Structures are given as structure tokens and as C-alpha cells.
Amino acid sequence: MQKPSLPKGTRDFGTLQMARRNYILDTIRKSFELFGYQQIETPAMENLSTLTGKYGDEGDQLIFKILNSGDYLKKVDAQDILKGYKDTLPKVAEKGLRYDLTVPFARFVVMNRNELTFPFKRYQIQPVWRADRPQRGRYREFYQCDADVVGTDSLVCEAEIVLLIRRVFSQLSIKNYSIKLNNRKILTGIAERIGAAGKEDSLCVAIDKLDKIGWEKVKEELIGREFSDDSIQQLQPIIGLDGATTEKIAFLKEFLQSSETGLKGVSELEEVIQTLKFMGEGEEHLDFDVVLARGLSYYTGAIFEVKIDGVSVGSVSGGGRYDDLTGVFGLSGVSGVGFSFGVDRLYDALDELDLFPEQASESTKVLLVHFDQKGYEYGLGLVQRFRKAGVKAEVFPDVVKVKKQFDYAAKKGIPFAGICGDNEIENSTLVIKNLETGEQEILSPEAVIEQLS
Amino acid sequence: MQKPSLPKGTRDFGTLQMARRNYILDTIRKSFELFGYQQIETPAMENLSTLTGKYGDEGDQLIFKILNSGDYLKKVDAQDILKGYKDTLPKVAEKGLRYDLTVPFARFVVMNRNELTFPFKRYQIQPVWRADRPQRGRYREFYQCDADVVGTDSLVCEAEIVLLIRRVFSQLSIKNYSIKLNNRKILTGIAERIGAAGKEDSLCVAIDKLDKIGWEKVKEELIGREFSDDSIQQLQPIIGLDGATTEKIAFLKEFLQSSETGLKGVSELEEVIQTLKFMGEGEEHLDFDVVLARGLSYYTGAIFEVKIDGVSVGSVSGGGRYDDLTGVFGLSGVSGVGFSFGVDRLYDALDELDLFPEQASESTKVLLVHFDQKGYEYGLGLVQRFRKAGVKAEVFPDVVKVKKQFDYAAKKGIPFAGICGDNEIENSTLVIKNLETGEQEILSPEAVIEQLS
């Protein structure tokens, strides 16, 4: 008899985890929809031609490939084996599991471009798969939760991302966090200004690590990336930039005077803040962080990153504006802005902060408990009345000892027991017991339903 | 530039489809939870050792296999290629995509048996993958939606499945349907009674086709399966059995007198109906169908199948009781009862019957439309007020022609426009226009919010 196990790097979600994940995802989903985003789903399997070449060589290695069905060896001969697995791959596998939600979304937009309404606001919550080396907190299957608006340059989208993040966090009762905001054009401007024009990608990769490794190490990396001493010297005031948003903006307008792109970045940032004002909203939780870089080179405008204070997980949300989502599939001119929530990290953060509400782990609201066949039948007679009033209810389905029934309630986290004893049957009542406090009272079923509704 | 495409047998779900699918799935989910079922999820990838040998030879062929990551050929030599793809398989693939939700659930129960609370009521809504030949209505990726109770023999579970199906259908406004109900033990009894003891599996496979091919063809199949003329003759009254449930039960008690198992089946069926009575429920939509067989040999008690009248799709739900879910993984004695909803078929049925409510396709409730920068800013000032009151609202994010904004609303199925013209700005009002009827009136934002809430 085989002892079953799970593939490395994968996991089951049990009932409590699922209830809590659903609490998070339902909150996010409702907020997305409030802002006019609509959900789509794409298949788990994509053609390898769709996936490869989009994530760099390392990424391509990490895509899970699916063996062609039937005789997957029919195009392979012994010679191929000698050539090695990379050359053989196209002959044995045509499909792979999606690696993220962005490339499938780009494919979706291209294939449906004539039916879609632009600006197209979509969200997508699905698992992705990566053949990474599994380690603590890193899985081979995990959910991504993406929202994008494509087909408009309007900075209202950026402002609304800020509002969406605030709304989700407020609904999740997360109070202390910061939404770091920057603009890729400002980074381009800085590179120009310090005499390193065109090297903004290198600059981003290096200063992206400022938080983790500190300025001295970043300097070493910049030297390694052939930034001159003079450039590094000129970068100094940027690294230490502090103060209110208006002060930072004033400084940058001066500092970036000579860079058209840099100034464009600053004015975009100003417009986002101005749009928030038009919307009756302020700068709460906003942190204009001029060294926020986000490694990804495809961002071209605003970039975001969200961190929760006092938790060990890293950023729980991030995103930015890009110029060309679908160019790789032959449709150019589709720009947009997107961001995503890290569901696993949000889960861990809420867990650390003890912010999951009781209801997020509650299954059934009341268990009808009985002593004998008569009580069991009485319970059966009541349970549907609870359900019809929308109260999650169960009757223990066998005539067993009361202790076993209470154990069931305790293990399942059921907060109330409705006890069906002889007196209750006679008087058409119920002893309703709060299983946390031990308090109990005798009430009519109607009164219990009202109390639990 | 590549033209992107989807793998054969897979599909995207666009915004309208997703909204409608969510309408169905949310309805099912809420009903499951009302009855105390809790959700779990298992990973898409399972070890092939978990999956193979559970679905028959044909099923094993249809499991999608995942290439080992890295050098998947490292254990393969040229000799293996000659041996053929089946012998080579264990060397190149250790994992596969789940084929159904039952086997992963059985694995889950075995791996978590010490933490689970029994009776364990779980539901699971996830895609499964099968390398079937794609054809109309048959996909290689599709959702299953399963609910099971394991660890109890109580027939309350069977009664509750009937109630759950009725509740889901009533919530979905499906009025004309039948829940066919039978008991596998009755079929065993019939086999005994007609002198074909032990051949109930063959009997089931044959009479399962009665609906599709008719009695004459079933007779031929029974002859082919070596049932004697006498057996077939004795089966005749069963095939034509008609009347009220009580009449059928009375007939079977007589007919199955000599079969202990058969009588047990009849009394289980009676108890399910009796339990429904205890619960204050009747036999609406119930159809005791003594020739309902469901091909699957692992059912041992009640069997269910649900058909909607007047639609071209087949059964939309089915299930039954089984004695031994987890024996194959070394844990015996875990019996249970389960059923599932066919999501794709339910979708098609609701579509055919035109039962999707307006809200199931509605995205945003109101679009704020503007003529110029001033109106745009006014709209920005209002949109958050709508959202804070829970009204899904958007403001068109660019200052463009009004026609383009109305087109956007029409294509996205937005039912109301809130027009922000000069008069409205001056008077702090809004022209609220019903985009279906064309009716419009001038109201304060508060009044509009109240109307749309």
C-alpha cells in the first residue's frame, strides 16, 4: 500500500487556510469590481511558443513543460538523446504551465482585441507554476492576483491604484503601511543628470537593493557596473533625499532641470497627486521614494511598492506603468498600468498582525446537539429553518454521545450549540449555548435565529 | 512576430463568461457553506504514483504528465527510446496534472487524517485536466465542483444532498428538473433476484444506457454480457416500473423478498425519504428511478443524478455513496457520500433557459460622463463618493468625446450614466440617465447614490 505524498514545493490548503484566503481574495475582488475591473481567466496550459523568450533564459528553464500526449517519443530518435535535453525539448513538449499572469493576459488581449472595450480594466486571480528550488515561503505553485488597465495613458489609473490599495488595506484592517511611489522617468533623468545616460537599467538594479544592503554596498555595485566616481558622487543627494513630497518635488525640479525625461517623470507624479486631490483624497500612506526602482526593465512610468510596517514579509503589492504590453505578439501601442497583490505574503502579514477576524475562520454558526433519537428528530426538524433564514447550521448526523458532538463543534470552530433536550422538545424551545463563554439561555427557535442572523 | 494561439481543447473565460460563472459558483459555494461544508484546495500537480492506477488504463493515458525539470533526459539512454514511450515515462516524468478531484481528496484525507474532524464535510472547486480528444463541449481543462461527507454512514447526508440540490436550483431560478435517486444495493438485489448474482456491475453498465438506446438495445447488450433469457425476462417488470414512490417501494419489497441486500437498499431509500420528512421537507423533484445505475462501480449505496427539463445538456449533477474512499492509500474504513455539479453544463443550461439575471453580467453600475476638463474634474470629485457607498462606479479616465464614453458604457454593459455638464456642476447635481430606457432626471449626488444602492 503506497504512502501518499505531495510533489516538492506544493501544498494543500485546508479548511482554515482556505477560509482565510477567501476572506483576503473576496476583499480584493470586491474592491477591484467597485473600481470597474472585471475578471478573466486563462488556461493553465499555454503553448510553449507563447511562454518562452518572455522571462529570460533563467525563466525559460523554470517553466514546467507538459509531455505531449500519446507517444511523446514519436519524433525522437536515439541521436536526439545525444544532442541533449534542450534540443530534444521541442520534440517532446509543446505546452507549458503558465509562469505568470502577464504573458497570458497579453496573449488574451491580442487574440480578443476586436471584442474588447478599451480602456480594458481586467483582474485575474489564478495559480502560476515555477520550477524554482523550493524553500521556506517559496512554492512551485502559488496564486497571483493581478489587475491592469490597458489602452489608456490617463494618470487617473495610477491614482486609482493608490485608492484601491488603501481600500483593500482598510477593509483588511491593516493600519500601518506605506505605498512607495516613484516614476521610472525620474530614474532615467537621474541617470542622465549624473552623466550615466542610458545606464538607468543598471542604476535601477543597483539602487533597488538600497533597503537590503545599504549605500556602501550599492556604491560598490555601481563601481562594478562602471559608474564613474563622479556619477556616484552626484547621486549622493538623491540617496539621502528626505522631507515632504512637495519638498522632494521642488528639489527634483531643480536637480533634473537639464533632463526633459526626468522633468516629465516629476510632472506625472505631480499629476497623480493632483488627481487624488480632485477625487477628494489626500496623501495618506503615500511615500514618494525617489530610489524605489523595481528591477523590471519594462516599466516606463509610475512604479509602486507596498510594505506593511512591523511584519517580516517583504513587499505585499507592487506594479507600474509599461509602454508596450503586447508588442511581442504583434500588437503595438497597447500601454497600460498594472499591479498585483502577493496573496501568500498578505496572508502571512495578517497572521503575524493577528488581523484575521473570527468570521474568517468560522464555518458553521450553530450545531444542533441531541441526546437521543427524539432529540435528533427534533434537531432535524429545526435545522432547515435556520438555513432558510441564512444561518449556517448543522445537526450532528448520528445519535452519539453529547461529548462527541461538542468535540465536533469545538474542532470545527462552531461558536454556538443548540441543545435539543426533552424539556426543549416539550416547550418547542432550544438551549442556545455560546461555546466560547459557556453562557446559555433558553429561547424559542425564532429568537435563536434572530440572534444568530 | 508570432500570432498567439491557445492549446487545443483549452479556452479563455472573458469578462461576461466569468461574471456568469461566478454567479453560478458563488450560489453553489454559499449553499455548501449553509450546510456546513468547508472548502479545501489541492495542488494542480500530483505525483504520478498518486494518480496512476486509479482511472483504468484509458484514464492513465489521459493524464497530462509534466517533464521533470532541468535535464529530464539524465536517466534516459538511447536504449530506452527503443523500448518505447511507456517504459521511458517513469524516467522523464514524476508528476502529472490532477485528473479529477476525488483522488486528490482521498490523498488529502489520508495525509491529514489526524487533524481532520469527522464527519468531514468538504467542497472543492478547481480545474482538472484530461488529454481527451477535444470536441464540442468537451475540453482538456474544465472545472469540477465536488462536495463529499466522509466518516459517517448517516443517511442524513443523502437527504441533505437532495436539499442542497433543491436550494441551489431554486437560487438559480431553475424550476423544472428531476433528482433521480436509486440505491446500488437495490441493483445488487435485482441481479440476485433474476438469477444473475454477482453480475450487478454488468447489469449497471447495460441498464445505465436505457435512456439513450432503449430497452431493445439494452436487451441485446445483456445477451452479449451472458445474461440468460430467463434473467432478462424477469427483469421486465423492473424496466417498466412506474407510479408513486410508495408504490414502487411496495413492489420492490415484494420483488426483492429473497435478497437481503436488495431489501437493505429499499429500506435505506425509505429512510432518506423519512429523514426529509423529519426535516419538514417533501418529495418535490425527487424521482425514485429503479433503473438509474451510474456506471461507476465504486458506489455502494444511494446514487443520484439530476436532469433539467427542456435543455439539450445531459445530467448537471450526480453522485453517490461509496464504502471505501481511501483504501488505495492504506486507510480503510473511510466511507462517505459525495456529489458534484457540472459547471459547464449548468452554464449552458442557464444560457439555454435564459436564466442569467441582469446583475450576473453587470460590471460597473454607473459611468460618470463629462464634456470637458471641468466636467472631468467634477466627475473625479464624485466617483469616490459612489464607491464609498458601495456603488460600482467609474469616471471615463480621459477627456474625450461624449460618444466614446457612451460607447464604452454600452460595450461594458453599464446601465447608468451620470452626466456632468455645466449646469450640473453649477447646481451640484447630476443628470442620471438609464441607458436602457433612455429616461433621465436631474438629481443630487446623494439621491443618485440612494437610487443606485
GROMACS .gro file of N, CA and C in nm, chain A residues 8-91:
model
  252
    8LYS      N    1   0.726   1.804  -0.430
    8LYS     CA    2   0.807   1.909  -0.367
    8LYS      C    3   0.757   2.048  -0.403
    9GLY      N    4   0.750   2.136  -0.305
    9GLY     CA    5   0.716   2.274  -0.336
    9GLY      C    6   0.568   2.300  -0.360
   10THR      N    7   0.485   2.198  -0.337
   10THR     CA    8   0.340   2.221  -0.348
   10THR      C    9   0.276   2.199  -0.212
   11ARG      N   10   0.153   2.241  -0.197
   11ARG     CA   11   0.086   2.228  -0.068
   11ARG      C   12  -0.066   2.221  -0.088
   12ASP      N   13  -0.130   2.158   0.011
   12ASP     CA   14  -0.276   2.162   0.020
   12ASP      C   15  -0.315   2.285   0.100
   13PHE      N   16  -0.434   2.338   0.072
   13PHE     CA   17  -0.493   2.438   0.160
   13PHE      C   18  -0.608   2.373   0.234
   14GLY      N   19  -0.594   2.360   0.365
   14GLY     CA   20  -0.700   2.302   0.447
   14GLY      C   21  -0.813   2.401   0.469
   15THR      N   22  -0.912   2.362   0.547
   15THR     CA   23  -1.034   2.442   0.560
   15THR      C   24  -1.008   2.580   0.621
   16LEU      N   25  -0.925   2.586   0.725
   16LEU     CA   26  -0.900   2.716   0.788
   16LEU      C   27  -0.822   2.809   0.694
   17GLN      N   28  -0.719   2.752   0.634
   17GLN     CA   29  -0.641   2.833   0.538
   17GLN      C   30  -0.727   2.884   0.424
   18MET      N   31  -0.814   2.796   0.374
   18MET     CA   32  -0.899   2.836   0.263
   18MET      C   33  -0.995   2.948   0.304
   19ALA      N   34  -1.053   2.932   0.424
   19ALA     CA   35  -1.148   3.034   0.469
   19ALA      C   36  -1.077   3.169   0.478
   20ARG      N   37  -0.955   3.167   0.529
   20ARG     CA   38  -0.880   3.292   0.543
   20ARG      C   39  -0.834   3.347   0.408
   21ARG      N   40  -0.791   3.258   0.321
   21ARG     CA   41  -0.753   3.304   0.186
   21ARG      C   42  -0.874   3.364   0.115
   22ASN      N   43  -0.990   3.298   0.130
   22ASN     CA   44  -1.111   3.352   0.067
   22ASN      C   45  -1.148   3.489   0.123
   23TYR      N   46  -1.124   3.505   0.253
   23TYR     CA   47  -1.150   3.636   0.314
   23TYR      C   48  -1.066   3.743   0.247
   24ILE      N   49  -0.938   3.713   0.225
   24ILE     CA   50  -0.850   3.808   0.158
   24ILE      C   51  -0.892   3.829   0.012
   25LEU      N   52  -0.911   3.719  -0.058
   25LEU     CA   53  -0.940   3.730  -0.201
   25LEU      C   54  -1.075   3.794  -0.228
   26ASP      N   55  -1.175   3.764  -0.144
   26ASP     CA   56  -1.307   3.826  -0.163
   26ASP      C   57  -1.298   3.977  -0.141
   27THR      N   58  -1.219   4.016  -0.043
   27THR     CA   59  -1.199   4.159  -0.016
   27THR      C   60  -1.137   4.227  -0.137
   28ILE      N   61  -1.033   4.166  -0.191
   28ILE     CA   62  -0.965   4.223  -0.308
   28ILE      C   63  -1.060   4.228  -0.427
   29ARG      N   64  -1.129   4.117  -0.449
   29ARG     CA   65  -1.220   4.105  -0.563
   29ARG      C   66  -1.327   4.215  -0.560
   30LYS      N   67  -1.389   4.232  -0.442
   30LYS     CA   68  -1.495   4.332  -0.431
   30LYS      C   69  -1.442   4.472  -0.458
   31SER      N   70  -1.321   4.500  -0.410
   31SER     CA   71  -1.263   4.632  -0.433
   31SER      C   72  -1.234   4.652  -0.581
   32PHE      N   73  -1.174   4.553  -0.645
   32PHE     CA   74  -1.149   4.563  -0.789
   32PHE      C   75  -1.279   4.597  -0.862
   33GLU      N   76  -1.386   4.527  -0.826
   33GLU     CA   77  -1.511   4.545  -0.900
   33GLU      C   78  -1.574   4.681  -0.873
   34LEU      N   79  -1.554   4.730  -0.753
   34LEU     CA   80  -1.604   4.862  -0.718
   34LEU      C   81  -1.542   4.969  -0.808
   35PHE      N   82  -1.420   4.942  -0.854
   35PHE     CA   83  -1.348   5.036  -0.939
   35PHE      C   84  -1.364   5.002  -1.088
   36GLY      N   85  -1.451   4.907  -1.119
   36GLY     CA   86  -1.479   4.878  -1.259
   36GLY      C   87  -1.389   4.776  -1.326
   37TYR      N   88  -1.306   4.706  -1.247
   37TYR     CA   89  -1.226   4.598  -1.304
   37TYR      C   90  -1.314   4.475  -1.320
   38GLN      N   91  -1.289   4.398  -1.426
   38GLN     CA   92  -1.365   4.275  -1.450
   38GLN      C   93  -1.270   4.157  -1.455
   39GLN      N   94  -1.321   4.042  -1.410
   39GLN     CA   95  -1.235   3.924  -1.401
   39GLN      C   96  -1.227   3.848  -1.533
   40ILE      N   97  -1.110   3.795  -1.563
   40ILE     CA   98  -1.097   3.696  -1.670
   40ILE      C   99  -1.017   3.578  -1.614
   41GLU      N  100  -1.023   3.466  -1.685
   41GLU     CA  101  -0.934   3.353  -1.655
   41GLU      C  102  -0.875   3.300  -1.784
   42THR      N  103  -0.753   3.255  -1.776
   42THR     CA  104  -0.688   3.193  -1.891
   42THR      C  105  -0.650   3.050  -1.852
   43PRO      N  106  -0.630   2.963  -1.951
   43PRO     CA  107  -0.600   2.822  -1.916
   43PRO      C  108  -0.462   2.806  -1.849
   44ALA      N  109  -0.451   2.702  -1.769
   44ALA     CA  110  -0.323   2.671  -1.702
   44ALA      C  111  -0.214   2.641  -1.804
   45MET      N  112  -0.254   2.572  -1.911
   45MET     CA  113  -0.157   2.534  -2.014
   45MET      C  114  -0.155   2.639  -2.124
   46GLU      N  115  -0.035   2.679  -2.163
   46GLU     CA  116  -0.018   2.766  -2.279
   46GLU      C  117   0.079   2.696  -2.374
   47ASN      N  118   0.072   2.731  -2.501
   47ASN     CA  119   0.173   2.681  -2.593
   47ASN      C  120   0.310   2.731  -2.549
   48LEU      N  121   0.411   2.645  -2.560
   48LEU     CA  122   0.546   2.690  -2.520
   48LEU      C  123   0.591   2.808  -2.606
   49SER      N  124   0.541   2.815  -2.728
   49SER     CA  125   0.578   2.930  -2.812
   49SER      C  126   0.527   3.062  -2.753
   50THR      N  127   0.418   3.056  -2.679
   50THR     CA  128   0.366   3.175  -2.612
   50THR      C  129   0.453   3.213  -2.493
   51LEU      N  130   0.502   3.111  -2.422
   51LEU     CA  131   0.570   3.137  -2.295
   51LEU      C  132   0.720   3.166  -2.309
   52THR      N  133   0.788   3.091  -2.396
   52THR     CA  134   0.935   3.101  -2.394
   52THR      C  135   0.982   3.232  -2.457
   53GLY      N  136   1.098   3.276  -2.407
   53GLY     CA  137   1.156   3.401  -2.456
   53GLY      C  138   1.101   3.524  -2.389
   54LYS      N  139   1.009   3.506  -2.294
   54LYS     CA  140   0.948   3.622  -2.228
   54LYS      C  141   1.008   3.648  -2.089
   55TYR      N  142   1.075   3.550  -2.033
   55TYR     CA  143   1.118   3.562  -1.893
   55TYR      C  144   1.270   3.550  -1.879
   56GLY      N  145   1.343   3.563  -1.990
   56GLY     CA  146   1.487   3.544  -1.986
   56GLY      C  147   1.521   3.396  -1.983
   57ASP      N  148   1.652   3.365  -2.000
   57ASP     CA  149   1.694   3.224  -2.006
   57ASP      C  150   1.660   3.150  -1.879
   58GLU      N  151   1.683   3.217  -1.766
   58GLU     CA  152   1.657   3.150  -1.639
   58GLU      C  153   1.508   3.118  -1.625
   59GLY      N  154   1.426   3.216  -1.662
   59GLY     CA  155   1.282   3.195  -1.658
   59GLY      C  156   1.239   3.078  -1.745
   60ASP      N  157   1.292   3.072  -1.866
   60ASP     CA  158   1.256   2.962  -1.956
   60ASP      C  159   1.283   2.826  -1.892
   61GLN      N  160   1.396   2.819  -1.820
   61GLN     CA  161   1.432   2.695  -1.751
   61GLN      C  162   1.327   2.658  -1.647
   62LEU      N  163   1.266   2.760  -1.589
   62LEU     CA  164   1.177   2.737  -1.475
   62LEU      C  165   1.032   2.709  -1.516
   63ILE      N  166   1.005   2.714  -1.645
   63ILE     CA  167   0.869   2.682  -1.691
   63ILE      C  168   0.849   2.531  -1.684
   64PHE      N  169   0.740   2.488  -1.623
   64PHE     CA  170   0.707   2.346  -1.625
   64PHE      C  171   0.654   2.308  -1.763
   65LYS      N  172   0.714   2.206  -1.822
   65LYS     CA  173   0.673   2.163  -1.955
   65LYS      C  174   0.586   2.039  -1.947
   66ILE      N  175   0.489   2.029  -2.036
   66ILE     CA  176   0.397   1.916  -2.035
   66ILE      C  177   0.429   1.824  -2.152
   67LEU      N  178   0.447   1.696  -2.119
   67LEU     CA  179   0.476   1.597  -2.222
   67LEU      C  180   0.361   1.591  -2.322
   68ASN      N  181   0.394   1.586  -2.448
   68ASN     CA  182   0.289   1.565  -2.548
   68ASN      C  183   0.213   1.436  -2.514
   69SER      N  184   0.082   1.434  -2.539
   69SER     CA  185   0.009   1.313  -2.502
   69SER      C  186   0.027   1.204  -2.607
   70GLY      N  187  -0.003   1.083  -2.569
   70GLY     CA  188   0.020   0.968  -2.656
   70GLY      C  189   0.170   0.937  -2.662
   71ASP      N  190   0.217   0.895  -2.777
   71ASP     CA  191   0.358   0.857  -2.792
   71ASP      C  192   0.443   0.982  -2.809
   72TYR      N  193   0.485   1.036  -2.694
   72TYR     CA  194   0.559   1.162  -2.696
   72TYR      C  195   0.699   1.145  -2.758
   73LEU      N  196   0.739   1.019  -2.777
   73LEU     CA  197   0.872   0.994  -2.833
   73LEU      C  198   0.870   0.977  -2.984
   74LYS      N  199   0.753   0.991  -3.044
   74LYS     CA  200   0.745   0.952  -3.186
   74LYS      C  201   0.833   1.036  -3.278
   75LYS      N  202   0.865   1.158  -3.238
   75LYS     CA  203   0.954   1.239  -3.324
   75LYS      C  204   1.100   1.230  -3.280
   76VAL      N  205   1.124   1.152  -3.174
   76VAL     CA  206   1.260   1.148  -3.116
   76VAL      C  207   1.332   1.023  -3.164
   77ASP      N  208   1.457   1.038  -3.206
   77ASP     CA  209   1.536   0.918  -3.231
   77ASP      C  210   1.657   0.918  -3.138
   78ALA      N  211   1.731   0.806  -3.141
   78ALA     CA  212   1.840   0.789  -3.045
   78ALA      C  213   1.941   0.904  -3.055
   79GLN      N  214   1.961   0.955  -3.175
   79GLN     CA  215   2.053   1.068  -3.196
   79GLN      C  216   2.018   1.188  -3.107
   80ASP      N  217   1.886   1.212  -3.096
   80ASP     CA  218   1.841   1.329  -3.021
   80ASP      C  219   1.887   1.325  -2.876
   81ILE      N  220   1.886   1.202  -2.821
   81ILE     CA  221   1.925   1.187  -2.681
   81ILE      C  222   2.067   1.239  -2.662
   82LEU      N  223   2.152   1.212  -2.763
   82LEU     CA  224   2.291   1.255  -2.752
   82LEU      C  225   2.302   1.407  -2.762
   83LYS      N  226   2.211   1.468  -2.837
   83LYS     CA  227   2.217   1.614  -2.852
   83LYS      C  228   2.184   1.686  -2.722
   84GLY      N  229   2.113   1.616  -2.634
   84GLY     CA  230   2.083   1.679  -2.506
   84GLY      C  231   1.938   1.721  -2.493
   85TYR      N  232   1.901   1.749  -2.369
   85TYR     CA  233   1.759   1.768  -2.341
   85TYR      C  234   1.702   1.896  -2.400
   86LYS      N  235   1.786   1.999  -2.415
   86LYS     CA  236   1.732   2.125  -2.467
   86LYS      C  237   1.692   2.113  -2.613
   87ASP      N  238   1.777   2.044  -2.691
   87ASP     CA  239   1.744   2.026  -2.832
   87ASP      C  240   1.626   1.932  -2.851
   88THR      N  241   1.612   1.839  -2.759
   88THR     CA  242   1.505   1.740  -2.772
   88THR      C  243   1.369   1.798  -2.731
   89LEU      N  244   1.375   1.898  -2.645
   89LEU     CA  245   1.251   1.951  -2.587
   89LEU      C  246   1.140   1.980  -2.687
   90PRO      N  247   1.169   2.052  -2.796
   90PRO     CA  248   1.058   2.086  -2.887
   90PRO      C  249   0.990   1.963  -2.946
   91LYS      N  250   1.060   1.847  -2.941
   91LYS     CA  251   1.000   1.726  -2.999
   91LYS      C  252   0.911   1.651  -2.900
   0.00000   0.00000   0.00000
